[in-house]
């Protein structure tokens, strides 16, 4: 599925964003990923925190290109 199709379907919206927001999202992604790698953690918790890390990184990547997900469910 192409990026253009996502935009045409209304799944992405253009948005200007400040660089500090992108920085905070990436810091959150790294923090969550590091937390998920702590030995002895519950596997479900590790999955959830890793998912949050990926979501933050993807949101930062979209924001860096001037877009955001059109829905809260991303």
Tab-separated table of C-alpha atoms in Angstrom:
chain	number	residue	atom	x	y	z
A	1	UNK	CA	0.000	0.000	0.000
A	2	UNK	CA	1.478	3.324	-1.038
A	3	UNK	CA	1.860	6.459	1.034
A	4	UNK	CA	-0.242	8.337	-1.508
A	5	UNK	CA	-3.085	5.862	-1.080
A	6	UNK	CA	-3.034	6.397	2.696
A	7	UNK	CA	-3.316	10.149	2.120
A	8	UNK	CA	-6.033	9.770	-0.513
A	9	UNK	CA	-8.052	7.489	1.759
A	10	UNK	CA	-7.895	10.085	4.542
A	11	UNK	CA	-5.866	7.900	6.870
A	12	UNK	CA	-3.155	10.569	7.147
A	13	UNK	CA	-3.516	14.300	7.600
A	14	UNK	CA	-1.011	17.056	7.012
A	15	UNK	CA	0.188	18.738	10.166
A	16	UNK	CA	3.015	21.094	10.994
A	17	UNK	CA	4.864	20.043	14.102
A	18	UNK	CA	7.683	21.426	16.198
A	19	UNK	CA	11.025	19.569	16.197
A	20	UNK	CA	10.885	19.185	19.990
A	21	UNK	CA	7.765	17.028	19.621
A	22	UNK	CA	9.645	14.658	17.316
A	23	UNK	CA	12.532	14.561	19.768
A	24	UNK	CA	10.208	13.703	22.660
A	25	UNK	CA	8.552	10.936	20.648
A	26	UNK	CA	11.924	9.381	19.798
A	27	UNK	CA	13.133	9.647	23.413
A	28	UNK	CA	9.946	7.863	24.477
A	29	UNK	CA	10.520	5.154	21.866
A	30	UNK	CA	14.093	4.541	23.046
A	31	UNK	CA	13.058	4.559	26.713
A	32	UNK	CA	10.282	2.031	26.077
A	33	UNK	CA	12.514	-0.209	23.991
A	34	UNK	CA	15.215	-0.199	26.659
A	35	UNK	CA	12.640	-0.959	29.356
A	36	UNK	CA	11.284	-3.894	27.362
A	37	UNK	CA	14.723	-5.505	27.297
A	38	UNK	CA	15.052	-5.779	31.090
A	39	UNK	CA	15.485	-9.492	31.868
A	40	UNK	CA	12.788	-11.273	33.818
A	41	UNK	CA	9.887	-9.063	32.738
A	42	UNK	CA	6.491	-10.515	31.900
A	43	UNK	CA	6.373	-11.353	28.185
A	44	UNK	CA	3.005	-9.624	27.694
A	45	UNK	CA	4.361	-6.453	29.292
A	46	UNK	CA	7.430	-6.627	27.072
A	47	UNK	CA	5.220	-6.948	24.004
A	48	UNK	CA	3.047	-3.984	25.022
A	49	UNK	CA	5.978	-1.699	25.799
A	50	UNK	CA	7.722	-2.707	22.560
A	51	UNK	CA	4.508	-1.960	20.646
A	52	UNK	CA	4.421	1.487	22.285
A	53	UNK	CA	8.038	2.062	21.278
A	54	UNK	CA	7.256	1.208	17.655
A	55	UNK	CA	4.146	3.399	17.697
A	56	UNK	CA	6.140	6.366	19.039
A	57	UNK	CA	8.878	5.919	16.435
A	58	UNK	CA	6.336	5.627	13.597
A	59	UNK	CA	4.482	8.709	14.849
A	60	UNK	CA	7.783	10.601	14.932
A	61	UNK	CA	8.597	9.508	11.370
A	62	UNK	CA	5.214	10.688	10.100
A	63	UNK	CA	5.545	13.962	12.001
A	64	UNK	CA	8.981	14.547	10.518
A	65	UNK	CA	7.350	14.380	7.073
A	66	UNK	CA	4.515	16.701	8.147
A	67	UNK	CA	1.771	14.142	8.688
A	68	UNK	CA	-0.169	12.510	11.491
A	69	UNK	CA	-2.612	9.599	11.695
A	70	UNK	CA	-6.147	10.748	10.983
A	71	UNK	CA	-7.610	8.672	13.824
A	72	UNK	CA	-6.636	8.175	17.442
A	73	UNK	CA	-6.347	4.438	16.844
A	74	UNK	CA	-3.417	5.144	14.483
